[in-house]
PDB file of C-alpha atoms in Angstrom:
ATOM      1  CA  MET A   1     -37.131 126.376 -21.673  1.00  0.00           C
ATOM      2  CA  TYR A   2     -35.007 125.572 -18.650  1.00  0.00           C
ATOM      3  CA  LEU A   3     -35.389 122.649 -16.283  1.00  0.00           C
ATOM      4  CA  PRO A   4     -34.253 123.348 -12.739  1.00  0.00           C
ATOM      5  CA  ASN A   5     -30.980 121.824 -11.694  1.00  0.00           C
ATOM      6  CA  GLU A   6     -31.464 119.112  -9.083  1.00  0.00           C
ATOM      7  CA  GLY A   7     -27.913 119.350  -7.814  1.00  0.00           C
ATOM      8  CA  ASN A   8     -26.454 116.434  -9.708  1.00  0.00           C
ATOM      9  CA  PHE A   9     -27.151 117.298 -13.324  1.00  0.00           C
ATOM     10  CA  GLU A  10     -28.246 120.206 -15.383  1.00  0.00           C
ATOM     11  CA  VAL A  11     -30.382 120.477 -18.459  1.00  0.00           C
ATOM     12  CA  SER A  12     -30.965 123.591 -20.491  1.00  0.00           C
ATOM     13  CA  ILE A  13     -32.732 123.887 -23.802  1.00  0.00           C
ATOM     14  CA  ARG A  14     -32.847 126.973 -25.974  1.00  0.00           C
ATOM     15  CA  LYS A  15     -36.171 128.046 -27.419  1.00  0.00           C
ATOM     16  CA  GLU A  16     -34.783 127.879 -30.940  1.00  0.00           C
ATOM     17  CA  GLY A  17     -34.714 124.112 -30.595  1.00  0.00           C
ATOM     18  CA  ALA A  18     -30.979 123.590 -30.240  1.00  0.00           C
ATOM     19  CA  ALA A  19     -30.333 121.545 -27.130  1.00  0.00           C
ATOM     20  CA  CYS A  20     -27.417 122.375 -24.854  1.00  0.00           C
ATOM     21  CA  GLU A  21     -27.399 119.398 -22.592  1.00  0.00           C
ATOM     22  CA  LYS A  22     -24.565 118.398 -20.349  1.00  0.00           C
ATOM     23  CA  PHE A  23     -24.604 115.666 -17.735  1.00  0.00           C
ATOM     24  CA  GLN A  24     -22.530 116.585 -14.734  1.00  0.00           C
ATOM     25  CA  PHE A  25     -22.248 114.174 -11.846  1.00  0.00           C
ATOM     26  CA  SER A  26     -21.554 116.187  -8.713  1.00  0.00           C
ATOM     27  CA  LEU A  27     -19.697 113.297  -7.060  1.00  0.00           C
ATOM     28  CA  GLU A  28     -17.336 112.689  -9.996  1.00  0.00           C
ATOM     29  CA  LYS A  29     -14.289 113.942  -8.086  1.00  0.00           C
ATOM     30  CA  VAL A  30     -15.253 111.837  -5.074  1.00  0.00           C
ATOM     31  CA  LEU A  31     -15.663 108.800  -7.326  1.00  0.00           C
ATOM     32  CA  SER A  32     -12.286 109.428  -8.931  1.00  0.00           C
ATOM     33  CA  TYR A  33     -10.660 109.730  -5.505  1.00  0.00           C
ATOM     34  CA  LYS A  34     -12.338 106.523  -4.300  1.00  0.00           C
ATOM     35  CA  GLN A  35     -11.189 104.667  -7.426  1.00  0.00           C
ATOM     36  CA  GLN A  36      -7.611 105.861  -6.910  1.00  0.00           C
ATOM     37  CA  LYS A  37      -7.776 104.841  -3.265  1.00  0.00           C
ATOM     38  CA  GLN A  38      -9.129 101.428  -4.238  1.00  0.00           C
ATOM     39  CA  GLU A  39      -6.289 100.905  -6.736  1.00  0.00           C
ATOM     40  CA  ALA A  40      -3.713 101.933  -4.135  1.00  0.00           C
ATOM     41  CA  LEU A  41      -5.208  99.479  -1.630  1.00  0.00           C
ATOM     42  CA  ARG A  42      -5.178  96.707  -4.236  1.00  0.00           C
ATOM     43  CA  SER A  43      -1.540  97.429  -4.938  1.00  0.00           C
ATOM     44  CA  GLU A  44      -0.682  97.371  -1.231  1.00  0.00           C
ATOM     45  CA  HIS A  45      -2.600  94.107  -0.838  1.00  0.00           C
ATOM     46  CA  ALA A  46      -0.674  92.564  -3.725  1.00  0.00           C
ATOM     47  CA  GLU A  47       2.624  93.637  -2.146  1.00  0.00           C
ATOM     48  CA  ILE A  48       1.656  92.075   1.178  1.00  0.00           C
ATOM     49  CA  LEU A  49       0.590  88.850  -0.568  1.00  0.00           C
ATOM     50  CA  ALA A  50       3.996  88.728  -2.258  1.00  0.00           C
ATOM     51  CA  LEU A  51       5.607  89.084   1.184  1.00  0.00           C
ATOM     52  CA  VAL A  52       3.395  86.262   2.499  1.00  0.00           C
ATOM     53  CA  ARG A  53       4.466  83.964  -0.343  1.00  0.00           C
ATOM     54  CA  ALA A  54       8.126  84.822   0.211  1.00  0.00           C
ATOM     55  CA  GLN A  55       7.770  84.183   3.953  1.00  0.00           C
ATOM     56  CA  GLU A  56       6.023  80.860   3.296  1.00  0.00           C
ATOM     57  CA  ALA A  57       8.928  79.830   1.081  1.00  0.00           C
ATOM     58  CA  LEU A  58      11.389  80.895   3.788  1.00  0.00           C
ATOM     59  CA  VAL A  59       9.577  78.886   6.480  1.00  0.00           C
ATOM     60  CA  GLU A  60       9.437  75.842   4.191  1.00  0.00           C
ATOM     61  CA  SER A  61      13.169  76.115   3.470  1.00  0.00           C
ATOM     62  CA  ARG A  62      13.882  76.356   7.210  1.00  0.00           C
ATOM     63  CA  TRP A  63      11.808  73.214   7.807  1.00  0.00           C
ATOM     64  CA  GLU A  64      13.643  71.416   5.006  1.00  0.00           C
ATOM     65  CA  ARG A  65      17.015  72.377   6.482  1.00  0.00           C
ATOM     66  CA  TYR A  66      15.800  71.220   9.919  1.00  0.00           C
ATOM     67  CA  ARG A  67      14.662  67.837   8.525  1.00  0.00           C
ATOM     68  CA  GLU A  68      17.979  67.309   6.731  1.00  0.00           C
ATOM     69  CA  TYR A  69      19.959  68.208   9.851  1.00  0.00           C
ATOM     70  CA  SER A  70      17.762  65.909  11.947  1.00  0.00           C
ATOM     71  CA  VAL A  71      18.267  62.987   9.540  1.00  0.00           C
ATOM     72  CA  GLU A  72      22.027  63.569   9.592  1.00  0.00           C
ATOM     73  CA  TYR A  73      21.965  63.655  13.401  1.00  0.00           C
ATOM     74  CA  ARG A  74      20.059  60.352  13.648  1.00  0.00           C
ATOM     75  CA  GLU A  75      22.334  58.649  11.120  1.00  0.00           C
ATOM     76  CA  ARG A  76      25.435  59.745  12.981  1.00  0.00           C
ATOM     77  CA  CYS A  77      23.915  58.711  16.329  1.00  0.00           C
ATOM     78  CA  GLY A  78      23.262  55.254  14.883  1.00  0.00           C
ATOM     79  CA  ARG A  79      26.946  54.874  14.038  1.00  0.00           C
ATOM     80  CA  GLY A  80      28.056  56.170  17.397  1.00  0.00           C
ATOM     81  CA  LEU A  81      28.662  59.814  18.142  1.00  0.00           C
ATOM     82  CA  PRO A  82      30.782  61.410  20.883  1.00  0.00           C
ATOM     83  CA  MET A  83      28.779  63.271  23.533  1.00  0.00           C
ATOM     84  CA  THR A  84      30.243  66.646  22.535  1.00  0.00           C
ATOM     85  CA  GLU A  85      28.956  66.241  18.979  1.00  0.00           C
ATOM     86  CA  VAL A  86      25.555  65.076  20.292  1.00  0.00           C
ATOM     87  CA  LEU A  87      25.319  68.324  22.264  1.00  0.00           C
ATOM     88  CA  VAL A  88      26.331  70.349  19.193  1.00  0.00           C
ATOM     89  CA  TYR A  89      23.629  68.660  17.064  1.00  0.00           C
ATOM     90  CA  GLN A  90      20.972  69.090  19.751  1.00  0.00           C
ATOM     91  CA  SER A  91      21.900  72.739  20.219  1.00  0.00           C
ATOM     92  CA  GLY A  92      21.733  73.250  16.464  1.00  0.00           C
ATOM     93  CA  LEU A  93      18.308  71.599  16.270  1.00  0.00           C
ATOM     94  CA  ARG A  94      16.979  73.785  19.105  1.00  0.00           C
ATOM     95  CA  ALA A  95      18.328  76.919  17.408  1.00  0.00           C
ATOM     96  CA  MET A  96      16.626  75.884  14.169  1.00  0.00           C
ATOM     97  CA  GLU A  97      13.350  75.249  16.023  1.00  0.00           C
ATOM     98  CA  ARG A  98      13.490  78.751  17.535  1.00  0.00           C
ATOM     99  CA  GLU A  99      14.226  80.227  14.114  1.00  0.00           C
ATOM    100  CA  ILE A 100      11.315  78.300  12.547  1.00  0.00           C
ATOM    101  CA  GLN A 101       9.028  79.468  15.349  1.00  0.00           C
ATOM    102  CA  SER A 102      10.104  83.074  14.854  1.00  0.00           C
ATOM    103  CA  GLU A 103       9.658  82.922  11.068  1.00  0.00           C
ATOM    104  CA  THR A 104       6.259  81.222  11.486  1.00  0.00           C
ATOM    105  CA  MET A 105       5.128  84.015  13.816  1.00  0.00           C
ATOM    106  CA  ARG A 106       6.244  86.563  11.206  1.00  0.00           C
ATOM    107  CA  LEU A 107       4.291  84.626   8.578  1.00  0.00           C
ATOM    108  CA  GLU A 108       1.145  84.755  10.719  1.00  0.00           C
ATOM    109  CA  GLN A 109       1.573  88.499  11.202  1.00  0.00           C
ATOM    110  CA  LEU A 110       1.900  88.953   7.440  1.00  0.00           C
ATOM    111  CA  ARG A 111      -1.204  86.846   6.852  1.00  0.00           C
ATOM    112  CA  GLU A 112      -3.129  88.998   9.335  1.00  0.00           C
ATOM    113  CA  ARG A 113      -1.932  92.148   7.538  1.00  0.00           C
ATOM    114  CA  ALA A 114      -2.977  90.646   4.208  1.00  0.00           C
ATOM    115  CA  GLU A 115      -6.432  89.809   5.549  1.00  0.00           C
ATOM    116  CA  SER A 116      -6.820  93.281   7.040  1.00  0.00           C
ATOM    117  CA  LYS A 117      -5.790  94.880   3.746  1.00  0.00           C
ATOM    118  CA  ARG A 118      -8.168  92.585   1.846  1.00  0.00           C
ATOM    119  CA  LYS A 119     -11.016  93.842   4.031  1.00  0.00           C
ATOM    120  CA  GLU A 120      -9.988  97.419   3.259  1.00  0.00           C
ATOM    121  CA  VAL A 121     -10.008  96.619  -0.475  1.00  0.00           C
ATOM    122  CA  VAL A 122     -13.489  95.089  -0.193  1.00  0.00           C
ATOM    123  CA  ALA A 123     -14.780  98.143   1.706  1.00  0.00           C
ATOM    124  CA  ALA A 124     -13.266 100.509  -0.858  1.00  0.00           C
ATOM    125  CA  LYS A 125     -14.805  98.473  -3.681  1.00  0.00           C
ATOM    126  CA  GLN A 126     -18.215  98.689  -2.002  1.00  0.00           C
ATOM    127  CA  GLU A 127     -17.895 102.466  -1.637  1.00  0.00           C
ATOM    128  CA  THR A 128     -16.862 102.858  -5.270  1.00  0.00           C
ATOM    129  CA  THR A 129     -19.650 100.596  -6.490  1.00  0.00           C
ATOM    130  CA  ALA A 130     -22.239 102.526  -4.474  1.00  0.00           C
ATOM    131  CA  ILE A 131     -21.138 105.833  -5.987  1.00  0.00           C
ATOM    132  CA  GLU A 132     -21.071 104.304  -9.483  1.00  0.00           C
ATOM    133  CA  LYS A 133     -24.639 103.095  -9.027  1.00  0.00           C
ATOM    134  CA  VAL A 134     -25.708 106.582  -7.924  1.00  0.00           C
ATOM    135  CA  ARG A 135     -24.010 108.009 -11.029  1.00  0.00           C
ATOM    136  CA  GLU A 136     -25.803 105.503 -13.281  1.00  0.00           C
ATOM    137  CA  LYS A 137     -29.152 106.346 -11.672  1.00  0.00           C
ATOM    138  CA  LYS A 138     -28.539 110.077 -12.037  1.00  0.00           C
ATOM    139  CA  ALA A 139     -27.560 109.558 -15.692  1.00  0.00           C
ATOM    140  CA  ARG A 140     -30.814 107.643 -16.312  1.00  0.00           C
ATOM    141  CA  ASP A 141     -32.792 110.385 -14.539  1.00  0.00           C
ATOM    142  CA  TYR A 142     -30.988 112.983 -16.623  1.00  0.00           C
ATOM    143  CA  GLN A 143     -31.780 111.121 -19.837  1.00  0.00           C
ATOM    144  CA  LYS A 144     -35.452 110.839 -18.887  1.00  0.00           C
ATOM    145  CA  ALA A 145     -35.628 114.567 -18.059  1.00  0.00           C
ATOM    146  CA  LEU A 146     -33.920 115.399 -21.342  1.00  0.00           C
ATOM    147  CA  GLU A 147     -36.344 113.256 -23.328  1.00  0.00           C
ATOM    148  CA  LYS A 148     -39.291 114.809 -21.498  1.00  0.00           C
ATOM    149  CA  SER A 149     -38.073 118.344 -22.190  1.00  0.00           C
ATOM    150  CA  GLU A 150     -37.480 117.483 -25.856  1.00  0.00           C
ATOM    151  CA  GLU A 151     -41.009 116.087 -26.114  1.00  0.00           C
ATOM    152  CA  ALA A 152     -42.404 119.257 -24.507  1.00  0.00           C
ATOM    153  CA  PHE A 153     -40.386 121.393 -26.932  1.00  0.00           C
ATOM    154  CA  ILE A 154     -41.678 119.416 -29.920  1.00  0.00           C
ATOM    155  CA  GLU A 155     -45.255 119.705 -28.668  1.00  0.00           C
ATOM    156  CA  GLU A 156     -44.793 123.459 -28.184  1.00  0.00           C
ATOM    157  CA  PHE A 157     -43.280 123.780 -31.661  1.00  0.00           C
ATOM    158  CA  VAL A 158     -46.100 121.803 -33.279  1.00  0.00           C
ATOM    159  CA  SER A 159     -48.790 123.795 -31.471  1.00  0.00           C
ATOM    160  CA  THR A 160     -47.085 127.066 -32.399  1.00  0.00           C
ATOM    161  CA  SER A 161     -46.887 125.946 -36.036  1.00  0.00           C
ATOM    162  CA  ARG A 162     -50.589 125.074 -36.027  1.00  0.00           C
ATOM    163  CA  VAL A 163     -51.502 128.450 -34.533  1.00  0.00           C
ATOM    164  CA  ARG A 164     -49.420 130.236 -37.189  1.00  0.00           C
ATOM    165  CA  ALA A 165     -50.932 128.100 -39.946  1.00  0.00           C
ATOM    166  CA  ALA A 166     -54.447 128.829 -38.666  1.00  0.00           C
ATOM    167  CA  ALA A 167     -53.688 132.544 -38.438  1.00  0.00           C
ATOM    168  CA  ASN A 168     -52.631 132.705 -42.085  1.00  0.00           C
TER     169      ASN A 168
END
């Protein structure tokens, strides 16, 4: 007896009673590709998050250096500071502010990249999960069809045995 292939699995049973069943999911290669893609995206996301953390540390260190320089400037101003040194300190503070602003903008760009990559990871996970659910459903359908064909084979065997027994 042979059950027709519905495209996603195949079932064949020999008349002698030995079952040759084999579940084949037609989208297995697609699923494998999607899983690899998902892992690659996760890896990329992790790399970007590491860059974000490093950039956050850099910005914080720049702010700390700025605060220390500012405290030093105020202390020296309190004790009296020549105008040339005041200009040097103010110029240094402005340069640090520009650097902090630049590094903060870079941090925001990295955060945006991380969020974009996170969305890609979520989308890839959804695609993979959808295909996995289809595979699970097809496997259940396959199992049901296999059980049904086995039951039909047993019924055929029993009826054939009865006919032979009655004929003797």
